[in-house]
Coordinates of C-alpha atoms in Angstrom, one line a residue:
Chain A
M36 CA 27.6 162.9 77.1
A37 CA 24.8 164.9 78.4
S38 CA 24.4 166.1 82.1
Q39 CA 21.7 165.1 83.8
H40 CA 20.2 166.9 87.0
F41 CA 19.0 164.3 89.5
A42 CA 20.9 163.4 92.4
G43 CA 20.4 162.1 95.8
V44 CA 17.3 160.5 96.9
L45 CA 14.8 159.5 94.5
V46 CA 11.5 156.9 95.7
P47 CA 10.3 154.8 93.8
V48 CA 6.8 154.9 95.0
L49 CA 5.0 152.7 96.7
T50 CA 1.0 152.5 94.2
P51 CA -2.0 152.8 96.4
F52 CA -4.9 150.6 95.8
T53 CA -8.7 151.2 96.6
P54 CA -10.5 148.3 98.6
A55 CA -11.9 147.2 95.2
G56 CA -8.4 147.1 93.3
E57 CA -8.7 150.3 91.4
P58 CA -5.3 152.2 92.0
D59 CA -6.0 155.7 94.0
A60 CA -5.2 158.4 93.0
G61 CA -6.2 160.8 96.1
R62 CA -3.8 158.7 97.9
Y63 CA -1.1 158.7 95.9
V64 CA -1.2 162.6 95.1
A65 CA -1.3 163.0 98.5
F66 CA 1.8 160.3 99.6
C67 CA 3.5 162.2 96.5
R68 CA 3.5 165.6 98.5
F69 CA 4.7 164.0 101.2
L70 CA 7.5 161.9 100.3
L71 CA 8.7 165.5 98.4
D72 CA 8.0 167.0 101.9
Q73 CA 10.0 164.9 103.7
G74 CA 13.2 165.3 101.5
A75 CA 12.6 163.5 98.3
D76 CA 14.8 164.5 96.0
G77 CA 12.6 163.0 93.3
L78 CA 9.9 160.7 92.3
A79 CA 10.6 157.2 90.3
I80 CA 7.0 156.6 89.8
F81 CA 6.0 153.7 88.2
G82 CA 9.0 151.2 89.7
T83 CA 9.4 147.7 90.6
T84 CA 8.2 148.5 94.2
S85 CA 5.0 150.7 92.4
E86 CA 3.9 147.6 91.6
A87 CA 3.8 149.4 88.1
N88 CA 4.2 146.2 85.9
S89 CA 0.6 145.2 88.0
M90 CA -1.2 148.5 85.6
S91 CA -1.6 148.8 82.4
G92 CA -0.4 151.8 80.4
A93 CA -3.7 153.6 80.6
E94 CA -3.8 153.2 84.3
R95 CA 0.2 154.2 84.8
M96 CA -0.9 157.7 82.4
A97 CA -3.3 158.8 84.3
L98 CA -2.4 158.5 87.8
L99 CA 0.6 160.4 86.1
D100 CA -2.2 162.8 84.6
R101 CA -3.5 163.5 88.2
L102 CA 0.0 163.8 90.2
I103 CA 0.9 167.0 87.2
A104 CA -2.5 168.2 88.0
A105 CA -2.3 168.4 91.3
G106 CA 0.9 170.6 91.1
I107 CA 3.5 167.7 91.4
P108 CA 6.8 169.5 89.4
A109 CA 7.4 167.1 86.7
A110 CA 11.0 168.1 86.4
K111 CA 11.0 166.0 90.0
L112 CA 9.3 163.1 87.8
M113 CA 11.1 160.1 86.4
P114 CA 8.4 157.3 86.0
G115 CA 8.7 154.1 84.4
A116 CA 8.2 153.4 81.4
G117 CA 9.4 149.8 80.4
A118 CA 7.3 147.8 78.4
C119 CA 7.6 144.4 76.6
S120 CA 6.8 146.0 73.5
V121 CA 8.6 149.0 71.3
S122 CA 5.1 150.6 71.0
E123 CA 4.1 150.7 74.3
A124 CA 7.2 152.0 75.7
A125 CA 7.3 154.8 73.0
T126 CA 3.5 155.7 74.2
L127 CA 4.5 155.2 77.7
I128 CA 7.7 157.5 77.2
H129 CA 5.9 160.4 74.7
H130 CA 3.2 160.7 77.3
A131 CA 5.9 161.1 80.5
V132 CA 8.0 163.2 78.1
G133 CA 5.4 165.6 77.3
H134 CA 4.5 166.7 80.8
G135 CA 8.7 167.7 81.2
C136 CA 9.2 164.6 83.0
G137 CA 12.8 165.5 84.5
G138 CA 13.6 161.6 82.9
V139 CA 12.2 158.0 82.6
L140 CA 13.4 154.9 84.1
M141 CA 13.5 152.1 80.9
L142 CA 13.6 148.5 81.6
P143 CA 14.5 145.9 78.7
P144 CA 12.1 143.9 76.8
F145 CA 11.7 141.5 80.2
Y146 CA 9.6 138.8 78.1
Y147 CA 11.7 137.0 75.8
K148 CA 14.9 135.6 77.7
G149 CA 18.2 135.2 75.8
M150 CA 18.1 138.1 73.3
D151 CA 21.4 139.3 71.7
E152 CA 22.8 142.3 72.5
D153 CA 22.4 143.7 69.1
G154 CA 18.5 142.9 69.3
L155 CA 18.4 144.7 72.8
Y156 CA 20.6 147.4 71.4
A157 CA 17.7 148.0 68.5
F158 CA 14.6 148.0 71.1
F159 CA 16.1 150.3 72.6
A160 CA 17.5 152.4 70.0
A161 CA 13.7 151.6 67.7
V162 CA 12.4 153.6 71.3
I163 CA 14.6 156.3 71.5
E164 CA 13.9 156.6 67.6
R165 CA 10.4 156.6 67.7
V166 CA 9.4 158.8 70.7
G167 CA 11.9 161.0 68.5
S168 CA 12.1 164.3 71.1
A169 CA 15.3 165.8 72.3
A170 CA 14.0 166.6 75.6
L171 CA 14.1 162.5 76.3
K172 CA 16.4 162.0 79.3
M173 CA 16.5 158.0 79.8
Y174 CA 17.5 156.2 82.7
L175 CA 18.2 152.9 81.7
Y176 CA 16.8 150.3 84.9
H177 CA 19.0 147.1 85.6
I178 CA 17.1 144.7 87.6
P179 CA 18.1 141.8 86.0
P180 CA 16.5 139.1 89.5
V181 CA 13.2 140.3 88.3
T182 CA 13.5 140.8 85.0
Q183 CA 15.9 137.8 83.7
V184 CA 17.3 140.4 81.1
P185 CA 20.7 141.8 82.1
L186 CA 22.1 145.1 80.9
T187 CA 25.8 144.2 79.9
L188 CA 28.4 147.2 80.3
A189 CA 29.0 146.6 76.5
L190 CA 25.7 147.5 75.8
V191 CA 25.0 150.2 78.5
G192 CA 28.3 151.3 76.6
R193 CA 26.5 151.9 73.1
L194 CA 23.5 153.2 74.0
I195 CA 25.6 156.0 75.7
K196 CA 28.0 156.6 72.5
D197 CA 25.1 156.5 70.2
F198 CA 22.7 158.0 71.9
P199 CA 24.5 160.8 74.2
N200 CA 21.9 163.7 74.8
T201 CA 19.3 160.8 75.6
V202 CA 20.5 157.8 77.4
V203 CA 21.8 160.0 80.5
G204 CA 21.8 157.2 83.6
L205 CA 20.9 154.0 84.8
K206 CA 19.4 152.4 88.0
D207 CA 21.4 149.6 88.9
S208 CA 18.7 147.2 91.0
S209 CA 21.2 144.4 90.3
G210 CA 21.9 144.2 94.1
D211 CA 26.2 143.1 92.9
W212 CA 27.8 146.1 94.2
S213 CA 30.6 145.3 91.7
N214 CA 28.7 145.4 89.0
T215 CA 27.8 149.1 90.1
A216 CA 31.7 150.0 91.0
A217 CA 32.4 148.6 87.0
M218 CA 30.1 150.5 85.5
L219 CA 31.3 153.8 87.6
K220 CA 34.6 153.0 86.9
E221 CA 33.9 152.7 83.0
F222 CA 30.7 155.7 82.6
P223 CA 32.4 158.7 84.5
G224 CA 30.3 161.6 84.1
F225 CA 26.8 158.5 83.3
G226 CA 23.9 159.2 86.3
I227 CA 24.1 156.5 88.0
F228 CA 22.4 155.4 91.0
P229 CA 22.3 151.8 93.1
G230 CA 18.8 150.6 93.8
S231 CA 19.2 150.7 97.2
E232 CA 20.8 152.7 99.9
V233 CA 23.0 149.5 101.5
F234 CA 25.0 151.1 98.8
L235 CA 24.3 154.4 98.7
L236 CA 27.7 155.5 100.7
D237 CA 29.9 153.2 98.3
G238 CA 28.5 154.5 95.0
L239 CA 28.7 158.0 96.5
R240 CA 32.7 157.5 97.4
H241 CA 33.0 156.2 93.5
G242 CA 30.9 158.9 91.7
G243 CA 27.5 157.8 91.9
V244 CA 24.9 160.8 92.2
G245 CA 22.8 159.1 94.7
C246 CA 20.2 155.9 94.9
I247 CA 16.7 154.5 93.8
T248 CA 15.4 152.8 96.8
A249 CA 12.3 151.4 98.0
S250 CA 12.9 151.9 101.7
G251 CA 12.9 155.9 100.5
N252 CA 9.2 154.5 100.7
V253 CA 9.4 154.9 104.7
N254 CA 12.8 156.4 105.1
V255 CA 13.7 159.2 103.2
P256 CA 14.8 161.5 106.3
G257 CA 17.3 158.9 107.7
I258 CA 18.8 158.2 103.7
R259 CA 18.8 161.9 103.5
K260 CA 21.3 162.0 106.2
V261 CA 23.3 159.9 104.5
Y262 CA 23.3 162.0 101.5
E263 CA 24.2 164.9 102.7
N264 CA 27.2 163.9 105.4
W265 CA 28.6 161.4 103.3
R266 CA 32.0 163.5 103.4
T267 CA 32.0 163.4 107.2
P268 CA 33.1 161.6 109.9
Q269 CA 29.4 160.4 110.6
A270 CA 29.3 159.1 107.2
D271 CA 29.8 155.5 108.3
A272 CA 28.0 155.2 111.5
L273 CA 24.5 157.1 109.5
Q274 CA 25.3 154.1 106.7
A275 CA 24.8 151.5 108.8
E276 CA 21.9 152.8 111.2
I277 CA 19.7 152.9 107.1
T278 CA 21.5 149.4 106.0
L279 CA 20.1 147.9 109.1
A280 CA 16.8 149.4 108.6
R281 CA 16.6 148.2 105.1
K282 CA 17.6 144.5 106.2
T283 CA 14.9 144.3 108.4
I284 CA 12.9 145.6 106.5
Q285 CA 13.2 143.4 103.4
A286 CA 13.8 140.3 105.5
Y287 CA 10.1 140.0 104.5
P288 CA 8.1 140.6 101.0
M289 CA 9.6 144.3 99.7
V290 CA 6.5 145.5 98.8
P291 CA 4.1 144.4 101.1
A292 CA 6.1 145.1 104.1
L293 CA 6.8 149.0 102.9
K294 CA 3.0 148.9 102.7
R295 CA 2.1 147.4 105.9
I296 CA 4.9 150.2 107.0
V297 CA 3.2 152.8 105.5
A298 CA -0.4 151.6 106.9
H299 CA 0.9 151.7 110.4
F300 CA 2.8 155.2 110.5
H301 CA 0.1 156.9 108.2
N302 CA -3.0 155.2 110.6
D303 CA -4.1 154.1 107.7
P304 CA -4.8 150.6 106.8
D305 CA -6.2 150.3 103.7
W306 CA -2.6 151.6 102.6
A307 CA -1.8 147.8 102.9
A308 CA -3.4 146.5 99.9
V309 CA -1.8 145.3 97.0
R310 CA -2.8 143.8 93.1
P311 CA -2.2 140.4 92.5
P312 CA 0.2 138.3 92.2
M313 CA 1.5 140.2 95.1
T314 CA -0.5 139.0 98.6
R315 CA -0.9 141.1 102.0
L316 CA 1.7 140.1 104.4
S317 CA -0.4 137.9 107.1
D318 CA -1.1 139.4 110.2
A319 CA 1.6 137.6 112.1
Q320 CA 4.6 138.5 109.6
S321 CA 2.8 142.3 110.3
A322 CA 3.1 141.8 113.8
A323 CA 6.7 140.2 113.3
L324 CA 7.9 142.9 110.9
L325 CA 6.2 145.9 113.5
A326 CA 8.4 144.0 116.2
D327 CA 11.7 144.1 114.6
L328 CA 11.5 147.8 113.5
A329 CA 10.9 148.7 117.0
K330 CA 13.3 146.3 117.8
I331 CA 15.8 148.5 116.0
G332 CA 14.1 151.8 117.0
F333 CA 13.1 152.7 113.7
T334 CA 12.2 156.3 115.0
L335 CA 12.5 157.5 111.8
G336 CA 9.5 156.0 111.5
E337 CA 8.1 157.9 114.4
R338 CA 9.0 161.1 112.9
Q339 CA 7.4 160.1 109.8
R340 CA 4.8 159.7 111.8
E341 CA 4.2 163.2 113.1
A342 CA 5.0 164.8 109.9
A343 CA 2.2 162.4 108.5
E344 CA -0.2 163.2 111.2
Chain B
M263 CA -15.2 120.5 84.1
A264 CA -17.1 122.2 81.1
S265 CA -16.0 120.8 77.5
Q266 CA -13.8 122.4 75.4
H267 CA -14.0 122.3 71.6
F268 CA -10.0 122.5 70.5
A269 CA -8.9 119.6 69.8
G270 CA -5.7 118.5 66.8
V271 CA -2.5 120.9 65.7
L272 CA -2.8 124.5 66.8
V273 CA -0.8 127.1 65.3
P274 CA 0.8 130.1 67.2
V275 CA 0.5 132.2 64.2
L276 CA 3.9 134.2 63.5
T277 CA 3.5 137.8 62.9
P278 CA 4.9 140.0 59.4
F279 CA 6.3 143.1 59.9
T280 CA 6.8 145.6 57.4
P281 CA 9.9 147.2 56.9
A282 CA 8.4 149.6 59.1
G283 CA 8.4 147.8 61.7
E284 CA 4.2 147.8 61.6
P285 CA 2.2 144.4 62.2
D286 CA 1.6 144.0 58.5
A287 CA -2.5 142.6 58.6
G288 CA -2.6 142.0 55.3
R289 CA -0.2 139.2 54.6
Y290 CA -1.3 138.4 58.9
V291 CA -4.7 137.6 57.4
A292 CA -3.6 135.9 54.0
F293 CA -1.4 133.2 55.5
C294 CA -4.2 132.9 58.9
R295 CA -6.0 131.6 56.2
F296 CA -3.3 129.5 54.1
L297 CA -2.7 127.8 57.5
L298 CA -6.1 127.0 57.8
D299 CA -6.5 125.7 54.6
Q300 CA -3.3 123.7 55.2
G301 CA -5.4 121.5 57.5
A302 CA -4.8 123.9 60.7
D303 CA -7.5 123.0 63.7
G304 CA -7.0 126.4 65.3
L305 CA -4.9 129.8 65.5
A306 CA -3.2 130.1 68.8
I307 CA -2.9 134.1 67.5
F308 CA -0.3 136.0 69.6
G309 CA 1.6 133.5 71.3
T310 CA 5.3 133.3 72.3
T311 CA 6.2 132.5 68.4
S312 CA 3.6 135.5 67.2
E313 CA 5.6 138.0 69.4
A314 CA 2.8 138.6 70.8
N315 CA 4.3 140.6 73.9
S316 CA 6.2 142.6 70.8
M317 CA 3.2 144.5 70.4
S318 CA 0.9 146.4 72.2
G319 CA -2.3 145.4 73.4
A320 CA -3.6 147.8 71.1
E321 CA -1.9 146.0 68.3
R322 CA -3.2 142.8 69.5
M323 CA -6.6 144.1 69.0
A324 CA -6.7 145.8 66.1
L325 CA -5.2 142.6 64.3
L326 CA -8.2 140.5 66.0
D327 CA -10.2 142.8 64.3
R328 CA -8.7 142.6 61.0
L329 CA -8.6 139.3 60.9
I330 CA -12.6 139.1 62.3
A331 CA -13.7 141.2 59.6
A332 CA -12.0 139.5 57.0
G333 CA -13.8 136.2 57.7
I334 CA -12.0 134.1 59.7
P335 CA -14.0 132.0 61.8
A336 CA -13.6 133.4 65.6
A337 CA -14.3 129.5 66.5
K338 CA -10.6 128.9 65.5
L339 CA -9.4 131.5 67.2
M340 CA -7.0 130.8 70.8
P341 CA -6.1 134.5 70.7
G342 CA -3.1 135.0 73.8
A343 CA -4.1 137.0 75.9
G344 CA -1.7 137.9 78.8
A345 CA -0.6 140.6 80.7
C346 CA 1.6 141.6 83.7
S347 CA -1.9 143.5 84.9
V348 CA -4.7 142.1 85.7
S349 CA -6.7 145.2 84.0
E350 CA -4.9 144.8 80.6
A351 CA -5.1 140.6 80.7
A352 CA -9.2 141.9 81.6
T353 CA -9.3 144.5 78.7
L354 CA -8.1 141.9 76.1
I355 CA -9.9 138.8 76.9
H356 CA -12.9 140.8 77.1
H357 CA -12.2 142.2 73.3
A358 CA -11.6 138.3 72.7
V359 CA -14.8 137.7 73.8
G360 CA -16.8 139.7 72.7
H361 CA -15.3 138.9 69.3
G362 CA -16.4 134.9 69.8
C363 CA -13.4 133.8 70.1
G364 CA -13.1 129.7 70.7
G365 CA -10.8 130.3 73.6
V366 CA -8.1 132.5 75.2
L367 CA -4.6 131.4 75.7
M368 CA -3.4 133.2 79.4
L369 CA 0.2 133.5 80.7
P370 CA 0.5 134.1 84.5
P371 CA 1.3 137.3 85.2
F372 CA 5.3 137.2 84.3
Y373 CA 7.0 140.4 85.5
Y374 CA 7.2 139.9 88.9
K375 CA 9.3 136.3 90.0
G376 CA 9.1 134.5 93.0
M377 CA 5.4 135.5 94.0
D378 CA 3.4 132.7 95.5
E379 CA 0.5 130.1 94.9
D380 CA -2.3 132.7 96.6
G381 CA -0.7 135.5 94.7
L382 CA -1.2 133.7 91.2
Y383 CA -4.3 132.5 91.8
A384 CA -5.9 135.7 92.6
F385 CA -4.3 136.8 89.7
F386 CA -6.6 134.5 87.5
A387 CA -9.3 134.6 89.7
A388 CA -9.8 138.5 89.2
V389 CA -9.1 138.6 85.9
I390 CA -11.7 135.7 85.5
E391 CA -14.3 137.7 87.9
R392 CA -13.5 141.4 86.2
V393 CA -14.3 140.1 82.7
G394 CA -17.5 138.1 83.9
S395 CA -18.7 136.3 81.1
A396 CA -20.0 132.8 80.8
A397 CA -18.6 132.5 77.5
L398 CA -15.1 132.4 78.7
K399 CA -13.1 129.5 77.6
M400 CA -10.1 130.1 79.0
Y401 CA -6.5 127.7 78.2
L402 CA -3.5 128.5 81.1
Y403 CA -0.2 129.3 79.4
H404 CA 2.8 127.4 81.1
I405 CA 6.3 128.3 79.6
P406 CA 8.7 128.8 82.5
P407 CA 11.6 128.7 80.4
V408 CA 10.2 132.1 79.0
T409 CA 8.4 133.0 81.9
Q410 CA 10.2 132.0 84.6
V411 CA 6.4 131.6 86.6
P412 CA 5.7 128.1 86.4
L413 CA 2.1 127.0 86.9
T414 CA 1.8 123.9 89.5
L415 CA 0.1 121.0 89.3
A416 CA -1.5 122.5 93.0
L417 CA -2.7 125.8 91.1
V418 CA -4.0 124.6 88.3
G419 CA -6.0 121.7 89.6
R420 CA -7.5 124.9 92.0
L421 CA -8.5 127.0 89.1
I422 CA -10.3 123.9 87.3
K423 CA -11.9 123.2 90.7
D424 CA -13.6 126.9 91.0
F425 CA -13.5 128.0 88.1
P426 CA -15.1 124.9 86.1
N427 CA -16.3 126.3 82.8
T428 CA -13.9 128.7 82.6
V429 CA -10.8 127.7 82.7
V430 CA -11.0 124.1 80.1
G431 CA -7.5 123.5 78.7
L432 CA -3.6 124.4 79.5
K433 CA -0.6 124.7 77.0
D434 CA 2.1 122.9 78.1
S435 CA 5.4 124.7 76.8
S436 CA 7.6 123.6 79.7
G437 CA 9.3 121.1 77.0
D438 CA 9.5 118.7 79.8
W439 CA 7.4 115.2 79.3
S440 CA 7.0 114.5 83.1
N441 CA 5.3 117.5 84.0
T442 CA 2.7 117.2 80.5
A443 CA 2.6 113.6 81.6
A444 CA 1.6 114.5 85.1
M445 CA -1.2 116.8 84.5
L446 CA -3.0 114.4 82.0
K447 CA -2.9 111.7 84.5
E448 CA -4.0 114.3 87.4
F449 CA -6.6 116.0 85.1
P450 CA -8.4 114.3 82.7
G451 CA -11.4 115.7 80.8
F452 CA -9.1 118.9 80.9
G453 CA -7.9 120.0 77.5
I454 CA -4.1 119.4 77.5
F455 CA -1.8 120.6 74.7
P456 CA 1.7 120.4 74.7
G457 CA 3.6 122.9 72.9
S458 CA 5.7 121.0 70.6
E459 CA 4.6 118.6 68.1
V460 CA 7.7 116.4 69.6
F461 CA 5.4 115.1 72.4
L462 CA 2.0 115.1 69.9
L463 CA 1.5 111.0 70.4
D464 CA 3.1 110.6 73.8
G465 CA 0.1 113.1 74.6
L466 CA -2.3 111.5 72.1
R467 CA -1.5 108.2 74.0
H468 CA -1.9 109.3 77.3
G469 CA -4.9 111.4 76.9
G470 CA -3.8 114.7 75.1
V471 CA -5.9 116.5 72.9
G472 CA -3.4 117.7 69.8
C473 CA -0.7 120.1 70.3
I474 CA 0.4 123.9 69.3
T475 CA 2.9 124.1 68.4
A476 CA 5.6 126.8 66.3
S477 CA 6.4 124.7 63.8
G478 CA 2.5 124.6 62.7
N479 CA 3.1 127.2 61.4
V480 CA 5.9 125.6 58.2
N481 CA 4.9 121.6 59.1
V482 CA 1.2 121.5 58.9
P483 CA 0.3 118.9 57.1
G484 CA 3.3 116.8 58.9
I485 CA 1.7 117.1 62.1
R486 CA -1.7 117.0 60.8
K487 CA -0.7 113.1 59.8
V488 CA 0.2 111.9 62.9
Y489 CA -2.8 113.4 64.1
E490 CA -4.7 111.3 62.2
N491 CA -3.2 108.4 62.0
W492 CA -1.9 108.5 65.7
R493 CA -3.5 104.8 66.4
T494 CA -1.9 103.3 63.0
P495 CA 1.2 101.1 62.8
Q496 CA 2.3 104.0 61.0
A497 CA 2.3 106.4 63.9
D498 CA 5.6 106.4 65.6
A499 CA 7.2 106.9 62.3
L500 CA 5.8 109.9 61.1
Q501 CA 6.3 111.2 64.8
A502 CA 10.2 110.2 64.4
E503 CA 9.9 112.3 60.4
I504 CA 7.9 115.6 62.1
T505 CA 10.3 115.2 65.7
L506 CA 13.3 115.4 63.2
A507 CA 12.2 118.2 61.6
R508 CA 11.3 120.1 64.7
K509 CA 14.8 119.3 65.7
T510 CA 16.4 120.5 63.0
I511 CA 14.8 124.3 63.1
Q512 CA 14.4 124.5 66.6
A513 CA 18.5 124.1 66.2
Y514 CA 18.3 128.2 65.2
P515 CA 16.8 130.8 67.1
M516 CA 12.4 129.6 66.9
V517 CA 11.1 132.8 65.6
P518 CA 13.7 133.8 63.1
A519 CA 13.7 130.8 61.8
L520 CA 10.1 129.9 60.9
K521 CA 9.7 133.4 59.7
R522 CA 12.9 133.0 57.3
I523 CA 11.3 129.6 55.9
V524 CA 8.2 130.9 55.0
A525 CA 9.8 134.3 53.5
H526 CA 11.5 131.3 51.5
F527 CA 8.3 128.6 51.1
H528 CA 6.0 132.1 50.0
N529 CA 8.2 133.8 47.9
D530 CA 8.3 136.8 50.3
P531 CA 11.8 138.0 51.8
D532 CA 9.6 140.7 53.9
W533 CA 8.4 137.8 55.9
A534 CA 11.7 137.4 57.5
A535 CA 11.3 140.4 59.4
V536 CA 11.1 140.6 63.5
R537 CA 10.6 143.2 66.2
P538 CA 13.3 143.8 68.5
P539 CA 14.9 142.5 70.6
M540 CA 14.6 139.3 68.4
T541 CA 17.0 139.5 65.7
R542 CA 16.7 137.8 61.8
L543 CA 19.3 135.0 61.1
S544 CA 22.1 136.6 59.3
D545 CA 22.5 135.7 55.7
A546 CA 25.0 132.6 56.9
Q547 CA 22.7 131.1 59.2
S548 CA 20.0 131.3 56.9
A549 CA 21.7 129.3 54.0
A550 CA 22.3 126.3 57.0
L551 CA 19.2 126.3 57.8
L552 CA 17.6 126.2 54.7
A553 CA 20.8 123.7 53.2
D554 CA 19.5 121.2 56.9
L555 CA 16.4 121.2 55.7
A556 CA 16.9 120.6 52.2
K557 CA 19.0 117.6 53.8
I558 CA 16.3 116.0 55.4
G559 CA 14.2 116.3 52.7
F560 CA 12.1 118.6 54.3
T561 CA 9.1 117.7 51.5
L562 CA 6.4 119.0 53.4
G563 CA 8.0 122.5 52.9
E564 CA 7.7 121.9 49.1
R565 CA 3.9 121.2 49.5
Q566 CA 3.2 124.4 51.2
R567 CA 5.2 126.0 48.7
E568 CA 3.2 124.7 45.9
A569 CA -0.1 125.8 48.0
A570 CA 1.2 128.9 48.6
E571 CA 1.9 129.2 44.9

C-alpha cells in the first residue's frame, strides 16, 4: 500500500454563496486561508458539508482554480470528486490531479441503488483507468446515510489490493464506530479518517490518522487540541469538550447551522446563505443554536472571532 | 393548468454503449427511430432506464444533439434533465428547450436526503426561474425507490399552483398504485403517467394519459394495444398479457435484462453492454430470461424482430 500524506484535522469546507445564489469565490478563498491559519491540516473541499452536490462540476472546477490561483497549497487540498457517472468523476479527478492536489475524495455512484459489488468495483476501476495518472491518490468516501450506497469491507479490500498506489485512504461518515473499527483492524496503514471528531480519539487509539469533520469549519483549534494531545492524560477531557460542541451543533440541520455560526463569529450575515434544496435556519432556530453554544461556553468560537477580526 | 401534449406509450429509451464504454450515437439514433416506427408516442430519453445518471451532462446533450440532427422530431422527446444542482439542471433543461423538446422530465435533487418541502420547492422554483422560458413544459419525476426523495402531494400541488404554465405533468415510478390514484384524484387535467405499464389500464380508467415504461423498449406494440383498446371488453385480457411480460422481465435486473432482450431480438450482441455501476446479465441469467420469455410466448418480441430485420 502506498503511503498517504494527510493526517490530523481536515475540514470539508463550507461553500459561501452570493445573495443571487452563485458560489462566492472571494469569501471562499478567504475562508480557506482562515481555516489553514487556524491550524487545519488539510481542506477536504467539495464534500457533503460543502454542498458540493448542489454545484455543477464546472462550478466546482472554477472554485478550485480560484483557490490555486490565490496560492492555497494544492498539497493541502483533497477535493471531493464524486459523481454518478464514470465520465464526470474522471473529469473532476483529472482536473484535481492536474492542479497537484494531495488527494481526491470519491463517492460511490449514488443514483442507482442496490448495485452489486462487482458493479461498484467496476465503477471505481473505470474511473482510475480513465484518469490514468500515477499522481492520483484516491480516498474513498463512505457515507451511507446520504448515498444509500455503502462501501463494504470486501469492496474496499479489493480496491486496495488492485490499486495499491492509488487507493490510499477512506473517510468513514457512516456514524457507526463499529464499522470504522472494523476497517482500522482490517486495513492497517490505510489512511482512515472518521467523518466526525466524535470518533477522533477512538480512531487515533486504533490506528486512525485524524478526522475529516464538518464542525472543523467552526472549531479547528479545539479539534486540533485532541489531535495534538491524544497520548496525554488530558485526551479524554479534551475529547469530551469537542464531542459536546459537535452534539450541540448537530441538534440542528448541520450545514445551515454551521453557516449560521460562521456568519455570527465572522460578523458576516451573508455567510448564512445555502443553495436549495437546503434551507437556512429560521430566526428562532438561529437564536436557539447560538444560545445553546453560549450555554456550553463555546469559547473556541470566540477565539475564532478574534482571529477573524 | 396548461395543457400538455404527451399521451399514450412513452419509452425511457435504453442507451447503447460501445465496447469501450462510450455512448453509441449511431445505434442510439437507429433505436429511437425503431421505437417511433413501432408506435411509441414519445421518447422519454435520459431516464433511469436510460442509465442517464451514468452519463455526464455533456454526454447527454451530445446525444440529444445527434437525435435532432438525425431528424427525430423534438416534439416527441421528453429528455430527463434531473441533476443534484440547480445550475446543472438548468443547463440541461435550457439545452432541451432550445431544441424544442416537447417536455423535460425532472428529478428532485437526489444527493441530500431528508430535505424539507420548502427546500425541494425552492429547488424546482430556482431551476424554472433560471431557465426562464415560456416554452418549458416540465414533468416531475417521482421515483422514491431510487432517489429516496419523494415528491409529496403537497409539494406537487404547490408547484402546479405557482407554475401553472410550466409544471404540466408527472411520472409516477413509485410502484405504488395508491399514490398514483391519489394524484389522479387530486390533480385532474395534470398529465400523470404511471412509470410502469402494469398500471396503464387502471391509470386510464382514472384519468391518466398513458404510461412511461421501461419495458416499452421491447414491447411497444403490446402496450399500445392496451392504450388503443382500453374502453373495449378486451382491455383486461390485453392488460394481463403485458403485465405478465413485465413481471417476467423484472424478475431480473431490469436495465441489463432489457438490453439483453434488445440484443437478442435485434441480433446485435453489443447492445447488452451497460455502464458501471450496472453489470450485464451472466450467461446463465440471459439464458433463463430468454427461456422465461419463450415460455409465455413473448411473440411481441418476435414481431419486433421481424420489424428490426
